Amino acid sequence: MHVVAGVLVDGAGRILIAQRPPGKHLAGMWEFPGGKLEPGETPPMALERELDEELGIAVDPLSFEALVRIPWTYGDRAMLLEAILVRAWTGEAKALDAAEIRWADPRDIDPALLAPADRPILAATRLPSHYPITPPDVSVDDALALLASALARGERLLQLRLPGLPTEAVHGMVAQVLPELRALGATLLLNRDIEGARAFGEGVGVHLAASQLHQLDARPLPLSQVVAASCHNADELARAAALGCDFATLSPVQVTASHPGAEPLGWPRFARLAEAASLPVYALGGLGPDDGMEARLHAAQGVAGIRGFL
């Protein structure tokens, strides 16, 4: 079943969510407005029709921007949920087919209120286009300087990966930058360190290694903290989605100095894997900030990297 969802974004950056009415599957849960494609419809055509029927607004499909495609299964019902950003419309949105509609900042929406298939869409609205990762061989002072520089230029999602330093030193760094992270609404992910992320709470999450994915039985942190995972194939992407990770990195896309013996995926294979994943995916490996457009054209949320970003 092919379903299209509209992510309406107003001038204040708020998005619209709708509550499913009584009597429907997942009644009472919130979702992004939209519905099933009818025979002969393209996703833009279906979304234009659905938003007219459900909200009473007129939209221009030429202004649509693809956000993310989420394959999902509810019991024995399989579907492809295609989310499209909508930034321009005429008319005032009304709850014509929902129990209620609500405008909210994406950061203020509790993912637990959303239907499970809509949670990756919310994650995609929150995630930036860049995901810098600290070089693994820098000192504490250099790492702090790199983080400060990245935050100053607008980066809002970073990974702290310093395998050569003691855990106490890494946690000391986090304690120093945490007030600024929270003031800016930024997120710092600790590499592999679930307990550290749990202890720091707001503003800190964890980036799981691929080896951790099959060691866990459930999402290791609450929905209020970001969980990501390093993936290299379809099985790892599926496991990351099953654990409820907010996003994954998929690597290596190109030849990279950090893993010179690894066979690169290349963009076509990356796109096939990312489109089949049930969560947002960053392209990683031999890439820099200038590869962002290419990554978006191949189903990526954005690009991640080390020395090209920090």
JSON list of N, CA and C in Angstrom, two decimals, residues 44-73:
[
{"chain": "A", "resi": 44, "resn": "PRO", "atom": "N", "xyz": [2.52, 13.30, -5.63]},
{"chain": "A", "resi": 44, "resn": "PRO", "atom": "CA", "xyz": [2.09, 14.70, -5.55]},
{"chain": "A", "resi": 44, "resn": "PRO", "atom": "C", "xyz": [0.60, 14.88, -5.83]},
{"chain": "A", "resi": 45, "resn": "MET", "atom": "N", "xyz": [0.08, 14.15, -6.82]},
{"chain": "A", "resi": 45, "resn": "MET", "atom": "CA", "xyz": [-1.35, 14.25, -7.13]},
{"chain": "A", "resi": 45, "resn": "MET", "atom": "C", "xyz": [-2.19, 13.79, -5.93]},
{"chain": "A", "resi": 46, "resn": "ALA", "atom": "N", "xyz": [-1.79, 12.68, -5.33]},
{"chain": "A", "resi": 46, "resn": "ALA", "atom": "CA", "xyz": [-2.53, 12.15, -4.19]},
{"chain": "A", "resi": 46, "resn": "ALA", "atom": "C", "xyz": [-2.48, 13.11, -3.00]},
{"chain": "A", "resi": 47, "resn": "LEU", "atom": "N", "xyz": [-1.32, 13.70, -2.75]},
{"chain": "A", "resi": 47, "resn": "LEU", "atom": "CA", "xyz": [-1.20, 14.62, -1.62]},
{"chain": "A", "resi": 47, "resn": "LEU", "atom": "C", "xyz": [-2.03, 15.87, -1.84]},
{"chain": "A", "resi": 48, "resn": "GLU", "atom": "N", "xyz": [-2.04, 16.38, -3.06]},
{"chain": "A", "resi": 48, "resn": "GLU", "atom": "CA", "xyz": [-2.88, 17.56, -3.37]},
{"chain": "A", "resi": 48, "resn": "GLU", "atom": "C", "xyz": [-4.34, 17.25, -3.07]},
{"chain": "A", "resi": 49, "resn": "ARG", "atom": "N", "xyz": [-4.81, 16.09, -3.49]},
{"chain": "A", "resi": 49, "resn": "ARG", "atom": "CA", "xyz": [-6.20, 15.70, -3.24]},
{"chain": "A", "resi": 49, "resn": "ARG", "atom": "C", "xyz": [-6.45, 15.49, -1.74]},
{"chain": "A", "resi": 50, "resn": "GLU", "atom": "N", "xyz": [-5.56, 14.77, -1.06]},
{"chain": "A", "resi": 50, "resn": "GLU", "atom": "CA", "xyz": [-5.77, 14.45, 0.35]},
{"chain": "A", "resi": 50, "resn": "GLU", "atom": "C", "xyz": [-5.79, 15.71, 1.22]},
{"chain": "A", "resi": 51, "resn": "LEU", "atom": "N", "xyz": [-4.92, 16.66, 0.95]},
{"chain": "A", "resi": 51, "resn": "LEU", "atom": "CA", "xyz": [-4.88, 17.86, 1.78]},
{"chain": "A", "resi": 51, "resn": "LEU", "atom": "C", "xyz": [-6.11, 18.73, 1.56]},
{"chain": "A", "resi": 52, "resn": "ASP", "atom": "N", "xyz": [-6.68, 18.67, 0.36]},
{"chain": "A", "resi": 52, "resn": "ASP", "atom": "CA", "xyz": [-7.94, 19.36, 0.11]},
{"chain": "A", "resi": 52, "resn": "ASP", "atom": "C", "xyz": [-9.06, 18.68, 0.90]},
{"chain": "A", "resi": 53, "resn": "GLU", "atom": "N", "xyz": [-9.10, 17.34, 0.86]},
{"chain": "A", "resi": 53, "resn": "GLU", "atom": "CA", "xyz": [-10.16, 16.60, 1.53]},
{"chain": "A", "resi": 53, "resn": "GLU", "atom": "C", "xyz": [-10.03, 16.65, 3.05]},
{"chain": "A", "resi": 54, "resn": "GLU", "atom": "N", "xyz": [-8.82, 16.57, 3.57]},
{"chain": "A", "resi": 54, "resn": "GLU", "atom": "CA", "xyz": [-8.62, 16.45, 5.01]},
{"chain": "A", "resi": 54, "resn": "GLU", "atom": "C", "xyz": [-8.49, 17.79, 5.72]},
{"chain": "A", "resi": 55, "resn": "LEU", "atom": "N", "xyz": [-7.92, 18.80, 5.02]},
{"chain": "A", "resi": 55, "resn": "LEU", "atom": "CA", "xyz": [-7.65, 20.08, 5.68]},
{"chain": "A", "resi": 55, "resn": "LEU", "atom": "C", "xyz": [-8.34, 21.27, 5.02]},
{"chain": "A", "resi": 56, "resn": "GLY", "atom": "N", "xyz": [-8.87, 21.08, 3.81]},
{"chain": "A", "resi": 56, "resn": "GLY", "atom": "CA", "xyz": [-9.54, 22.17, 3.12]},
{"chain": "A", "resi": 56, "resn": "GLY", "atom": "C", "xyz": [-8.60, 23.23, 2.59]},
{"chain": "A", "resi": 57, "resn": "ILE", "atom": "N", "xyz": [-7.38, 22.84, 2.24]},
{"chain": "A", "resi": 57, "resn": "ILE", "atom": "CA", "xyz": [-6.40, 23.78, 1.71]},
{"chain": "A", "resi": 57, "resn": "ILE", "atom": "C", "xyz": [-6.02, 23.39, 0.28]},
{"chain": "A", "resi": 58, "resn": "ALA", "atom": "N", "xyz": [-5.58, 24.38, -0.49]},
{"chain": "A", "resi": 58, "resn": "ALA", "atom": "CA", "xyz": [-5.12, 24.15, -1.86]},
{"chain": "A", "resi": 58, "resn": "ALA", "atom": "C", "xyz": [-3.61, 24.30, -1.90]},
{"chain": "A", "resi": 59, "resn": "VAL", "atom": "N", "xyz": [-2.93, 23.30, -2.43]},
{"chain": "A", "resi": 59, "resn": "VAL", "atom": "CA", "xyz": [-1.47, 23.32, -2.48]},
{"chain": "A", "resi": 59, "resn": "VAL", "atom": "C", "xyz": [-1.02, 23.22, -3.94]},
{"chain": "A", "resi": 60, "resn": "ASP", "atom": "N", "xyz": [0.20, 23.68, -4.19]},
{"chain": "A", "resi": 60, "resn": "ASP", "atom": "CA", "xyz": [0.79, 23.62, -5.51]},
{"chain": "A", "resi": 60, "resn": "ASP", "atom": "C", "xyz": [1.83, 22.50, -5.52]},
{"chain": "A", "resi": 61, "resn": "PRO", "atom": "N", "xyz": [1.60, 21.39, -6.23]},
{"chain": "A", "resi": 61, "resn": "PRO", "atom": "CA", "xyz": [2.58, 20.29, -6.23]},
{"chain": "A", "resi": 61, "resn": "PRO", "atom": "C", "xyz": [3.97, 20.71, -6.71]},
{"chain": "A", "resi": 62, "resn": "LEU", "atom": "N", "xyz": [4.07, 21.78, -7.48]},
{"chain": "A", "resi": 62, "resn": "LEU", "atom": "CA", "xyz": [5.38, 22.22, -7.95]},
{"chain": "A", "resi": 62, "resn": "LEU", "atom": "C", "xyz": [6.25, 22.73, -6.81]},
{"chain": "A", "resi": 63, "resn": "SER", "atom": "N", "xyz": [5.63, 23.04, -5.67]},
{"chain": "A", "resi": 63, "resn": "SER", "atom": "CA", "xyz": [6.40, 23.54, -4.51]},
{"chain": "A", "resi": 63, "resn": "SER", "atom": "C", "xyz": [6.80, 22.43, -3.55]},
{"chain": "A", "resi": 64, "resn": "PHE", "atom": "N", "xyz": [6.41, 21.19, -3.84]},
{"chain": "A", "resi": 64, "resn": "PHE", "atom": "CA", "xyz": [6.69, 20.08, -2.93]},
{"chain": "A", "resi": 64, "resn": "PHE", "atom": "C", "xyz": [8.19, 19.77, -2.91]},
{"chain": "A", "resi": 65, "resn": "GLU", "atom": "N", "xyz": [8.63, 19.25, -1.76]},
{"chain": "A", "resi": 65, "resn": "GLU", "atom": "CA", "xyz": [10.02, 18.81, -1.60]},
{"chain": "A", "resi": 65, "resn": "GLU", "atom": "C", "xyz": [10.03, 17.46, -0.89]},
{"chain": "A", "resi": 66, "resn": "ALA", "atom": "N", "xyz": [10.62, 16.46, -1.52]},
{"chain": "A", "resi": 66, "resn": "ALA", "atom": "CA", "xyz": [10.67, 15.12, -0.91]},
{"chain": "A", "resi": 66, "resn": "ALA", "atom": "C", "xyz": [11.43, 15.18, 0.41]},
{"chain": "A", "resi": 67, "resn": "LEU", "atom": "N", "xyz": [10.91, 14.51, 1.43]},
{"chain": "A", "resi": 67, "resn": "LEU", "atom": "CA", "xyz": [11.56, 14.47, 2.74]},
{"chain": "A", "resi": 67, "resn": "LEU", "atom": "C", "xyz": [12.16, 13.10, 3.02]},
{"chain": "A", "resi": 68, "resn": "VAL", "atom": "N", "xyz": [11.32, 12.07, 3.09]},
{"chain": "A", "resi": 68, "resn": "VAL", "atom": "CA", "xyz": [11.82, 10.73, 3.41]},
{"chain": "A", "resi": 68, "resn": "VAL", "atom": "C", "xyz": [10.76, 9.71, 2.99]},
{"chain": "A", "resi": 69, "resn": "ARG", "atom": "N", "xyz": [11.21, 8.51, 2.64]},
{"chain": "A", "resi": 69, "resn": "ARG", "atom": "CA", "xyz": [10.32, 7.39, 2.31]},
{"chain": "A", "resi": 69, "resn": "ARG", "atom": "C", "xyz": [10.52, 6.30, 3.36]},
{"chain": "A", "resi": 70, "resn": "ILE", "atom": "N", "xyz": [9.41, 5.86, 3.97]},
{"chain": "A", "resi": 70, "resn": "ILE", "atom": "CA", "xyz": [9.49, 4.92, 5.09]},
{"chain": "A", "resi": 70, "resn": "ILE", "atom": "C", "xyz": [8.70, 3.64, 4.77]},
{"chain": "A", "resi": 71, "resn": "PRO", "atom": "N", "xyz": [9.37, 2.54, 4.45]},
{"chain": "A", "resi": 71, "resn": "PRO", "atom": "CA", "xyz": [8.66, 1.25, 4.38]},
{"chain": "A", "resi": 71, "resn": "PRO", "atom": "C", "xyz": [8.27, 0.83, 5.80]},
{"chain": "A", "resi": 72, "resn": "TRP", "atom": "N", "xyz": [7.05, 0.36, 5.98]},
{"chain": "A", "resi": 72, "resn": "TRP", "atom": "CA", "xyz": [6.59, 0.02, 7.33]},
{"chain": "A", "resi": 72, "resn": "TRP", "atom": "C", "xyz": [5.61, -1.13, 7.26]},
{"chain": "A", "resi": 73, "resn": "THR", "atom": "N", "xyz": [5.51, -1.88, 8.35]},
{"chain": "A", "resi": 73, "resn": "THR", "atom": "CA", "xyz": [4.55, -2.98, 8.44]},
{"chain": "A", "resi": 73, "resn": "THR", "atom": "C", "xyz": [3.79, -2.87, 9.75]}
]
